[in-house]
Every structure is written in structure tokens, then in C-alpha cells.
Amino acid sequence: MNPTRVFATAGRVLNQIRHDPRTIGLLLVVPALLIGLVAWIFTDTPVFATIGPAILALFPFIVMFLVTSITTLRERRTGTLERLLSMPLGRGDFILGYTIAFGLIAVVQALIASAYALWVCGLDVKGDPWLLVAVAVTDAVLGSTLGLFASAFARTEFQVVQFMPLLVFPQILLGGIFFPRDQLPSGLKEISDWLPLSHAVDALNAVATNTHDAAYIGGQLLIIGAYALGAVVLGALTLQRRTA
């Protein structure tokens, strides 16, 4: 991989998104608004304090997954990727450039969503708020890398959406967002342990309740990061030049 080509790819992606106000709104504003909607629904109840940290993992993860996978797929469908790969740019350069671009967006998105949840929606966090932001950022990056991986197997935007029941919905159901993982039936609990979103939710809940130390949070971040790195590697290996 060539660092110059990687950063050139990242710059090109960021420049394209900069000229697309709708995508910017979807990436940076919509997750915060959805978190605010959940907080509004459960006004004057303790529910948001309970599920708020998990919701902070959910919406950025889904949005980054969708936007990244569809954007990458569009590069193949329009022939842009084929033209780029006919030059010295390699698959690893392309995937890593996309990862950096959407990773930077994920940082901004997580900062906005976390700030909105904490200071506008009043999410109560007993631990270090910056640890909450760190987990939210890593979780959003995970969503973008899984989107890169999923895009390699889709031929249309509709097929990208079809991957959500396979890659996203099981993590929502088993990740501890709406039901404690330690109360899942035997078998499902073991499956949930292998789902990356479960570790993001566990880490966010741990920060919110201050029930674990920074070493535990760091361990969860390493696990999430390992999944994200694995998705990047698999995405580079399975990337197709063009969608027929």
C-alpha cells in the first residue's frame, strides 16, 4: 500500500461528500435527531437513562453501514473503481482510503451525537464522558468497515439493504440494546458474545454506570477495533472492480 495513494483516495471521498448536503445531513445530523426522538418519547421516565448508551451505539452504526456500503457500491457500478484500479491504485489503497475518510466522518458524527445525548437530551453518565465518545467513535468506524465489506457482495443498493437482516439486525436483537445479554437463553448468549455491537453496547453501558474501570473499556475497544480491522482486510480481499 502507498500512503500517498491512500490519502489521495481519502481526500477524494471527503471532497465528494462535502459537495453532497443530503449525505452530510444523513451522516452528521440524523443520528443525533434519532437519539433526541428516543429521549423525547421517554420524557419523564427512566427508560432513556437505561437504553440511552445503547442507542448511542445503534444509530451511528446503522447510518455509517448504509452510507459507506452504498457509496462504495456506486463507485463500482459507475465504473469509477475499475478506472482507478487500472492505475497504480491497489485494492488495499482504495479500501484503506475509504476507511480513513469515513473514519474521520465517524469521529465528527460521534462527537455530535454524544454531545447531543449528554447536554441536550440529558443522558446521565457516571463515568468519563470522553470514554463514552471513544467507544461511540470506534462503534461508528465499525459500522463503516462492515459497510465496506458488505458492498463487495452487493450488485444494487437494494441488495445492500438486504444485508441488514444478516449483518445488522441480529446484532440489534442480541447486542443487549433492548434486553440484557446475561438474561438471553442458552446459546443466544454465546452467539451474542461474538457480535461486535455487543461489545460496543457493553462498553457504553459500563461507562454510563461507571461499573468497570478504564482497562475493561480499553479491552472492549480492542475487540471492536479487531473486528473493524478484520472487515477492512476482508473488504480489500473481496473487492470487485466492477458490478455487472
PDB file of C-alpha atoms in Angstrom:
ATOM      1  CA  MET A   1       0.000   0.000   0.000  1.00  0.00           C
ATOM      2  CA  ASN A   2       1.153   3.502  -0.859  1.00  0.00           C
ATOM      3  CA  PRO A   3       0.399   6.218   1.753  1.00  0.00           C
ATOM      4  CA  THR A   4       0.167   8.915  -0.936  1.00  0.00           C
ATOM      5  CA  ARG A   5      -2.477   6.975  -2.843  1.00  0.00           C
ATOM      6  CA  VAL A   6      -4.334   6.103   0.356  1.00  0.00           C
ATOM      7  CA  PHE A   7      -4.613   9.732   1.468  1.00  0.00           C
ATOM      8  CA  ALA A   8      -5.442  10.863  -2.063  1.00  0.00           C
ATOM      9  CA  THR A   9      -8.352   8.406  -2.072  1.00  0.00           C
ATOM     10  CA  ALA A  10      -9.485   9.616   1.341  1.00  0.00           C
ATOM     11  CA  GLY A  11      -9.321  13.236   0.161  1.00  0.00           C
ATOM     12  CA  ARG A  12     -11.331  12.445  -2.954  1.00  0.00           C
ATOM     13  CA  VAL A  13     -14.076  10.757  -0.901  1.00  0.00           C
ATOM     14  CA  LEU A  14     -14.243  13.622   1.588  1.00  0.00           C
ATOM     15  CA  ASN A  15     -14.404  16.140  -1.249  1.00  0.00           C
ATOM     16  CA  GLN A  16     -17.303  14.266  -2.857  1.00  0.00           C
ATOM     17  CA  ILE A  17     -19.219  14.165   0.423  1.00  0.00           C
ATOM     18  CA  ARG A  18     -18.502  17.854   1.031  1.00  0.00           C
ATOM     19  CA  HIS A  19     -20.488  18.672  -2.099  1.00  0.00           C
ATOM     20  CA  ASP A  20     -23.450  16.484  -1.082  1.00  0.00           C
ATOM     21  CA  PRO A  21     -25.509  18.281   1.606  1.00  0.00           C
ATOM     22  CA  ARG A  22     -28.006  15.437   1.910  1.00  0.00           C
ATOM     23  CA  THR A  23     -25.297  12.907   2.717  1.00  0.00           C
ATOM     24  CA  ILE A  24     -23.721  15.307   5.195  1.00  0.00           C
ATOM     25  CA  GLY A  25     -27.080  15.710   6.904  1.00  0.00           C
ATOM     26  CA  LEU A  26     -27.644  11.950   6.980  1.00  0.00           C
ATOM     27  CA  LEU A  27     -24.201  11.283   8.421  1.00  0.00           C
ATOM     28  CA  LEU A  28     -23.879  14.098  10.935  1.00  0.00           C
ATOM     29  CA  VAL A  29     -27.381  15.251  11.871  1.00  0.00           C
ATOM     30  CA  VAL A  30     -29.764  12.302  11.580  1.00  0.00           C
ATOM     31  CA  PRO A  31     -28.164  10.089  14.309  1.00  0.00           C
ATOM     32  CA  ALA A  32     -28.392  12.929  16.835  1.00  0.00           C
ATOM     33  CA  LEU A  33     -32.001  13.667  15.845  1.00  0.00           C
ATOM     34  CA  LEU A  34     -32.948   9.997  16.253  1.00  0.00           C
ATOM     35  CA  ILE A  35     -31.348   9.926  19.692  1.00  0.00           C
ATOM     36  CA  GLY A  36     -33.295  13.064  20.547  1.00  0.00           C
ATOM     37  CA  LEU A  37     -36.514  11.433  19.321  1.00  0.00           C
ATOM     38  CA  VAL A  38     -35.959   8.450  21.619  1.00  0.00           C
ATOM     39  CA  ALA A  39     -35.265  10.783  24.529  1.00  0.00           C
ATOM     40  CA  TRP A  40     -38.433  12.735  23.728  1.00  0.00           C
ATOM     41  CA  ILE A  41     -40.543   9.577  23.564  1.00  0.00           C
ATOM     42  CA  PHE A  42     -39.419   8.553  27.051  1.00  0.00           C
ATOM     43  CA  THR A  43     -39.613  12.025  28.620  1.00  0.00           C
ATOM     44  CA  ASP A  44     -40.235  11.898  32.405  1.00  0.00           C
ATOM     45  CA  THR A  45     -39.429   8.182  32.519  1.00  0.00           C
ATOM     46  CA  PRO A  46     -36.204   6.364  33.482  1.00  0.00           C
ATOM     47  CA  VAL A  47     -36.164   4.463  30.196  1.00  0.00           C
ATOM     48  CA  PHE A  48     -33.833   6.770  28.262  1.00  0.00           C
ATOM     49  CA  ALA A  49     -31.279   6.666  31.075  1.00  0.00           C
ATOM     50  CA  THR A  50     -31.294   2.870  30.719  1.00  0.00           C
ATOM     51  CA  ILE A  51     -31.215   2.469  26.938  1.00  0.00           C
ATOM     52  CA  GLY A  52     -29.587   5.791  26.019  1.00  0.00           C
ATOM     53  CA  PRO A  53     -25.989   4.470  25.931  1.00  0.00           C
ATOM     54  CA  ALA A  54     -27.039   1.538  23.738  1.00  0.00           C
ATOM     55  CA  ILE A  55     -28.953   3.859  21.410  1.00  0.00           C
ATOM     56  CA  LEU A  56     -25.778   5.915  21.071  1.00  0.00           C
ATOM     57  CA  ALA A  57     -24.167   2.769  19.657  1.00  0.00           C
ATOM     58  CA  LEU A  58     -27.088   1.833  17.420  1.00  0.00           C
ATOM     59  CA  PHE A  59     -27.955   4.796  15.188  1.00  0.00           C
ATOM     60  CA  PRO A  60     -24.414   5.881  14.163  1.00  0.00           C
ATOM     61  CA  PHE A  61     -23.564   2.229  13.480  1.00  0.00           C
ATOM     62  CA  ILE A  62     -26.539   1.775  11.139  1.00  0.00           C
ATOM     63  CA  VAL A  63     -26.080   5.098   9.333  1.00  0.00           C
ATOM     64  CA  MET A  64     -22.358   4.529   8.735  1.00  0.00           C
ATOM     65  CA  PHE A  65     -23.055   0.994   7.489  1.00  0.00           C
ATOM     66  CA  LEU A  66     -25.622   2.157   4.951  1.00  0.00           C
ATOM     67  CA  VAL A  67     -23.825   5.225   3.623  1.00  0.00           C
ATOM     68  CA  THR A  68     -20.424   3.556   3.343  1.00  0.00           C
ATOM     69  CA  SER A  69     -21.726   0.424   1.615  1.00  0.00           C
ATOM     70  CA  ILE A  70     -23.875   2.341  -0.870  1.00  0.00           C
ATOM     71  CA  THR A  71     -21.105   4.846  -1.651  1.00  0.00           C
ATOM     72  CA  THR A  72     -18.591   2.078  -2.307  1.00  0.00           C
ATOM     73  CA  LEU A  73     -21.090   0.156  -4.422  1.00  0.00           C
ATOM     74  CA  ARG A  74     -21.737   3.263  -6.513  1.00  0.00           C
ATOM     75  CA  GLU A  75     -18.013   3.502  -7.279  1.00  0.00           C
ATOM     76  CA  ARG A  76     -18.199   0.025  -8.794  1.00  0.00           C
ATOM     77  CA  ARG A  77     -21.478   0.498 -10.651  1.00  0.00           C
ATOM     78  CA  THR A  78     -20.327   3.705 -12.345  1.00  0.00           C
ATOM     79  CA  GLY A  79     -17.015   2.161 -13.359  1.00  0.00           C
ATOM     80  CA  THR A  80     -15.019   4.592 -11.214  1.00  0.00           C
ATOM     81  CA  LEU A  81     -13.365   1.801  -9.267  1.00  0.00           C
ATOM     82  CA  GLU A  82     -12.401  -0.044 -12.442  1.00  0.00           C
ATOM     83  CA  ARG A  83     -10.746   3.089 -13.816  1.00  0.00           C
ATOM     84  CA  LEU A  84      -8.950   3.736 -10.533  1.00  0.00           C
ATOM     85  CA  LEU A  85      -7.653   0.176 -10.271  1.00  0.00           C
ATOM     86  CA  SER A  86      -6.351   0.340 -13.845  1.00  0.00           C
ATOM     87  CA  MET A  87      -3.908   2.920 -12.482  1.00  0.00           C
ATOM     88  CA  PRO A  88      -1.294   2.207  -9.794  1.00  0.00           C
ATOM     89  CA  LEU A  89      -4.004   2.381  -7.089  1.00  0.00           C
ATOM     90  CA  GLY A  90      -4.418  -1.023  -5.421  1.00  0.00           C
ATOM     91  CA  ARG A  91      -7.391  -2.544  -3.661  1.00  0.00           C
ATOM     92  CA  GLY A  92      -5.763  -2.044  -0.275  1.00  0.00           C
ATOM     93  CA  ASP A  93      -5.138   1.634  -1.074  1.00  0.00           C
ATOM     94  CA  PHE A  94      -8.783   2.064  -2.067  1.00  0.00           C
ATOM     95  CA  ILE A  95     -10.252   0.331   0.990  1.00  0.00           C
ATOM     96  CA  LEU A  96      -7.889   1.997   3.449  1.00  0.00           C
ATOM     97  CA  GLY A  97      -8.549   5.396   1.889  1.00  0.00           C
ATOM     98  CA  TYR A  98     -12.279   4.873   2.296  1.00  0.00           C
ATOM     99  CA  THR A  99     -11.741   3.685   5.860  1.00  0.00           C
ATOM    100  CA  ILE A 100      -9.788   6.825   6.729  1.00  0.00           C
ATOM    101  CA  ALA A 101     -12.340   9.122   5.079  1.00  0.00           C
ATOM    102  CA  PHE A 102     -15.353   7.581   6.759  1.00  0.00           C
ATOM    103  CA  GLY A 103     -13.383   7.141   9.968  1.00  0.00           C
ATOM    104  CA  LEU A 104     -12.865  10.915  10.121  1.00  0.00           C
ATOM    105  CA  ILE A 105     -16.569  11.410   9.460  1.00  0.00           C
ATOM    106  CA  ALA A 106     -17.331   8.886  12.201  1.00  0.00           C
ATOM    107  CA  VAL A 107     -15.294  10.946  14.664  1.00  0.00           C
ATOM    108  CA  VAL A 108     -17.304  14.083  13.905  1.00  0.00           C
ATOM    109  CA  GLN A 109     -20.563  12.131  13.915  1.00  0.00           C
ATOM    110  CA  ALA A 110     -19.805  10.526  17.283  1.00  0.00           C
ATOM    111  CA  LEU A 111     -18.822  13.866  18.813  1.00  0.00           C
ATOM    112  CA  ILE A 112     -22.079  15.461  17.660  1.00  0.00           C
ATOM    113  CA  ALA A 113     -24.250  12.508  18.721  1.00  0.00           C
ATOM    114  CA  SER A 114     -22.525  12.171  22.100  1.00  0.00           C
ATOM    115  CA  ALA A 115     -22.698  15.898  22.829  1.00  0.00           C
ATOM    116  CA  TYR A 116     -26.377  15.961  21.865  1.00  0.00           C
ATOM    117  CA  ALA A 117     -27.160  12.946  24.036  1.00  0.00           C
ATOM    118  CA  LEU A 118     -25.256  14.318  27.028  1.00  0.00           C
ATOM    119  CA  TRP A 119     -26.035  18.030  27.011  1.00  0.00           C
ATOM    120  CA  VAL A 120     -29.304  18.321  25.126  1.00  0.00           C
ATOM    121  CA  CYS A 121     -31.073  15.046  25.938  1.00  0.00           C
ATOM    122  CA  GLY A 122     -29.617  14.889  29.451  1.00  0.00           C
ATOM    123  CA  LEU A 123     -28.147  11.389  29.274  1.00  0.00           C
ATOM    124  CA  ASP A 124     -26.713  10.627  32.713  1.00  0.00           C
ATOM    125  CA  VAL A 125     -23.147   9.298  32.502  1.00  0.00           C
ATOM    126  CA  LYS A 126     -21.387   8.461  35.758  1.00  0.00           C
ATOM    127  CA  GLY A 127     -18.083   7.602  34.116  1.00  0.00           C
ATOM    128  CA  ASP A 128     -15.705   9.654  31.983  1.00  0.00           C
ATOM    129  CA  PRO A 129     -17.670  11.253  29.098  1.00  0.00           C
ATOM    130  CA  TRP A 130     -14.583  11.082  26.867  1.00  0.00           C
ATOM    131  CA  LEU A 131     -14.555   7.302  27.232  1.00  0.00           C
ATOM    132  CA  LEU A 132     -18.165   7.362  26.036  1.00  0.00           C
ATOM    133  CA  VAL A 133     -17.097   9.367  22.987  1.00  0.00           C
ATOM    134  CA  ALA A 134     -14.178   6.996  22.315  1.00  0.00           C
ATOM    135  CA  VAL A 135     -16.485   3.984  22.280  1.00  0.00           C
ATOM    136  CA  ALA A 136     -19.025   5.808  20.104  1.00  0.00           C
ATOM    137  CA  VAL A 137     -16.306   6.711  17.591  1.00  0.00           C
ATOM    138  CA  THR A 138     -14.983   3.141  17.437  1.00  0.00           C
ATOM    139  CA  ASP A 139     -18.516   1.823  17.025  1.00  0.00           C
ATOM    140  CA  ALA A 140     -19.226   4.197  14.127  1.00  0.00           C
ATOM    141  CA  VAL A 141     -15.942   3.199  12.449  1.00  0.00           C
ATOM    142  CA  LEU A 142     -17.007  -0.432  12.848  1.00  0.00           C
ATOM    143  CA  GLY A 143     -20.247   0.353  11.016  1.00  0.00           C
ATOM    144  CA  SER A 144     -18.344   1.898   8.113  1.00  0.00           C
ATOM    145  CA  THR A 145     -15.885  -1.012   7.806  1.00  0.00           C
ATOM    146  CA  LEU A 146     -18.714  -3.554   7.833  1.00  0.00           C
ATOM    147  CA  GLY A 147     -20.374  -1.454   5.133  1.00  0.00           C
ATOM    148  CA  LEU A 148     -17.203  -1.644   3.045  1.00  0.00           C
ATOM    149  CA  PHE A 149     -17.162  -5.406   3.466  1.00  0.00           C
ATOM    150  CA  ALA A 150     -20.865  -5.836   2.625  1.00  0.00           C
ATOM    151  CA  SER A 151     -20.591  -3.686  -0.510  1.00  0.00           C
ATOM    152  CA  ALA A 152     -18.274  -6.264  -2.095  1.00  0.00           C
ATOM    153  CA  PHE A 153     -21.163  -8.746  -2.316  1.00  0.00           C
ATOM    154  CA  ALA A 154     -23.963  -6.414  -3.445  1.00  0.00           C
ATOM    155  CA  ARG A 155     -24.896  -5.536  -7.014  1.00  0.00           C
ATOM    156  CA  THR A 156     -27.560  -2.913  -6.262  1.00  0.00           C
ATOM    157  CA  GLU A 157     -28.433  -0.508  -3.459  1.00  0.00           C
ATOM    158  CA  PHE A 158     -31.426  -2.707  -2.665  1.00  0.00           C
ATOM    159  CA  GLN A 159     -29.113  -5.660  -2.104  1.00  0.00           C
ATOM    160  CA  VAL A 160     -27.092  -3.543   0.321  1.00  0.00           C
ATOM    161  CA  VAL A 161     -30.267  -3.044   2.358  1.00  0.00           C
ATOM    162  CA  GLN A 162     -30.870  -6.794   2.189  1.00  0.00           C
ATOM    163  CA  PHE A 163     -27.605  -7.351   4.034  1.00  0.00           C
ATOM    164  CA  MET A 164     -29.009  -5.569   7.087  1.00  0.00           C
ATOM    165  CA  PRO A 165     -31.070  -8.593   8.260  1.00  0.00           C
ATOM    166  CA  LEU A 166     -27.881 -10.650   8.046  1.00  0.00           C
ATOM    167  CA  LEU A 167     -25.243  -8.304   9.455  1.00  0.00           C
ATOM    168  CA  VAL A 168     -27.132  -5.670  11.454  1.00  0.00           C
ATOM    169  CA  PHE A 169     -30.455  -6.956  12.787  1.00  0.00           C
ATOM    170  CA  PRO A 170     -29.016  -9.953  14.713  1.00  0.00           C
ATOM    171  CA  GLN A 171     -26.622  -7.588  16.459  1.00  0.00           C
ATOM    172  CA  ILE A 172     -29.501  -5.282  17.386  1.00  0.00           C
ATOM    173  CA  LEU A 173     -31.567  -8.151  18.779  1.00  0.00           C
ATOM    174  CA  LEU A 174     -28.735  -9.906  20.630  1.00  0.00           C
ATOM    175  CA  GLY A 175     -26.468  -6.962  21.466  1.00  0.00           C
ATOM    176  CA  GLY A 176     -28.119  -6.004  24.740  1.00  0.00           C
ATOM    177  CA  ILE A 177     -29.819  -2.904  23.390  1.00  0.00           C
ATOM    178  CA  PHE A 178     -33.367  -3.875  24.335  1.00  0.00           C
ATOM    179  CA  PHE A 179     -32.771  -6.955  26.502  1.00  0.00           C
ATOM    180  CA  PRO A 180     -29.882  -7.696  28.903  1.00  0.00           C
ATOM    181  CA  ARG A 181     -27.430 -10.118  27.332  1.00  0.00           C
ATOM    182  CA  ASP A 182     -26.924 -12.031  30.562  1.00  0.00           C
ATOM    183  CA  GLN A 183     -30.626 -12.932  30.511  1.00  0.00           C
ATOM    184  CA  LEU A 184     -30.600 -14.350  26.986  1.00  0.00           C
ATOM    185  CA  PRO A 185     -31.418 -18.057  26.576  1.00  0.00           C
ATOM    186  CA  SER A 186     -28.531 -20.510  26.487  1.00  0.00           C
ATOM    187  CA  GLY A 187     -26.952 -20.489  23.057  1.00  0.00           C
ATOM    188  CA  LEU A 188     -28.037 -16.971  22.178  1.00  0.00           C
ATOM    189  CA  LYS A 189     -25.826 -15.554  24.923  1.00  0.00           C
ATOM    190  CA  GLU A 190     -22.808 -17.335  23.441  1.00  0.00           C
ATOM    191  CA  ILE A 191     -23.682 -16.066  19.958  1.00  0.00           C
ATOM    192  CA  SER A 192     -24.024 -12.511  21.247  1.00  0.00           C
ATOM    193  CA  ASP A 193     -20.505 -12.711  22.698  1.00  0.00           C
ATOM    194  CA  TRP A 194     -19.171 -12.977  19.142  1.00  0.00           C
ATOM    195  CA  LEU A 195     -21.079  -9.972  17.799  1.00  0.00           C
ATOM    196  CA  PRO A 196     -19.056  -6.731  17.725  1.00  0.00           C
ATOM    197  CA  LEU A 197     -22.006  -4.466  18.525  1.00  0.00           C
ATOM    198  CA  SER A 198     -22.458  -6.384  21.800  1.00  0.00           C
ATOM    199  CA  HIS A 199     -19.044  -5.199  22.947  1.00  0.00           C
ATOM    200  CA  ALA A 200     -19.824  -1.605  21.971  1.00  0.00           C
ATOM    201  CA  VAL A 201     -23.073  -1.684  23.951  1.00  0.00           C
ATOM    202  CA  ASP A 202     -21.334  -3.315  26.935  1.00  0.00           C
ATOM    203  CA  ALA A 203     -18.629  -0.644  26.896  1.00  0.00           C
ATOM    204  CA  LEU A 204     -21.097   2.248  26.636  1.00  0.00           C
ATOM    205  CA  ASN A 205     -23.221   0.844  29.457  1.00  0.00           C
ATOM    206  CA  ALA A 206     -20.096   0.352  31.569  1.00  0.00           C
ATOM    207  CA  VAL A 207     -19.092   3.988  31.066  1.00  0.00           C
ATOM    208  CA  ALA A 208     -22.621   5.240  31.756  1.00  0.00           C
ATOM    209  CA  THR A 209     -22.918   3.302  35.010  1.00  0.00           C
ATOM    210  CA  ASN A 210     -19.210   3.513  35.944  1.00  0.00           C
ATOM    211  CA  THR A 211     -19.259  -0.178  36.878  1.00  0.00           C
ATOM    212  CA  HIS A 212     -15.945  -1.064  35.207  1.00  0.00           C
ATOM    213  CA  ASP A 213     -12.527   0.538  35.069  1.00  0.00           C
ATOM    214  CA  ALA A 214     -10.753   2.007  32.063  1.00  0.00           C
ATOM    215  CA  ALA A 215      -8.888  -1.261  31.465  1.00  0.00           C
ATOM    216  CA  TYR A 216     -12.179  -3.047  30.810  1.00  0.00           C
ATOM    217  CA  ILE A 217     -13.304  -0.312  28.424  1.00  0.00           C
ATOM    218  CA  GLY A 218      -9.952  -0.472  26.663  1.00  0.00           C
ATOM    219  CA  GLY A 219     -10.319  -4.225  26.239  1.00  0.00           C
ATOM    220  CA  GLN A 220     -13.729  -3.777  24.655  1.00  0.00           C
ATOM    221  CA  LEU A 221     -12.336  -1.115  22.331  1.00  0.00           C
ATOM    222  CA  LEU A 222      -9.581  -3.515  21.249  1.00  0.00           C
ATOM    223  CA  ILE A 223     -12.176  -6.172  20.427  1.00  0.00           C
ATOM    224  CA  ILE A 224     -14.266  -3.722  18.389  1.00  0.00           C
ATOM    225  CA  GLY A 225     -11.131  -2.473  16.655  1.00  0.00           C
ATOM    226  CA  ALA A 226     -10.123  -6.041  15.790  1.00  0.00           C
ATOM    227  CA  TYR A 227     -13.499  -6.639  14.140  1.00  0.00           C
ATOM    228  CA  ALA A 228     -13.159  -3.377  12.212  1.00  0.00           C
ATOM    229  CA  LEU A 229      -9.647  -4.307  11.050  1.00  0.00           C
ATOM    230  CA  GLY A 230     -10.854  -7.746  10.004  1.00  0.00           C
ATOM    231  CA  ALA A 231     -13.654  -6.175   7.967  1.00  0.00           C
ATOM    232  CA  VAL A 232     -11.141  -3.885   6.218  1.00  0.00           C
ATOM    233  CA  VAL A 233      -8.875  -6.816   5.327  1.00  0.00           C
ATOM    234  CA  LEU A 234     -11.776  -8.941   4.068  1.00  0.00           C
ATOM    235  CA  GLY A 235     -13.142  -5.960   2.158  1.00  0.00           C
ATOM    236  CA  ALA A 236      -9.809  -5.491   0.385  1.00  0.00           C
ATOM    237  CA  LEU A 237      -9.615  -9.195  -0.487  1.00  0.00           C
ATOM    238  CA  THR A 238     -13.174  -9.463  -1.814  1.00  0.00           C
ATOM    239  CA  LEU A 239     -13.468  -6.075  -3.561  1.00  0.00           C
ATOM    240  CA  GLN A 240     -14.614  -6.411  -7.167  1.00  0.00           C
ATOM    241  CA  ARG A 241     -13.528  -3.975  -9.858  1.00  0.00           C
ATOM    242  CA  ARG A 242     -16.976  -3.524 -11.299  1.00  0.00           C
ATOM    243  CA  THR A 243     -20.557  -4.649 -10.696  1.00  0.00           C
ATOM    244  CA  ALA A 244     -22.025  -6.406 -13.723  1.00  0.00           C
TER     245      ALA A 244
END
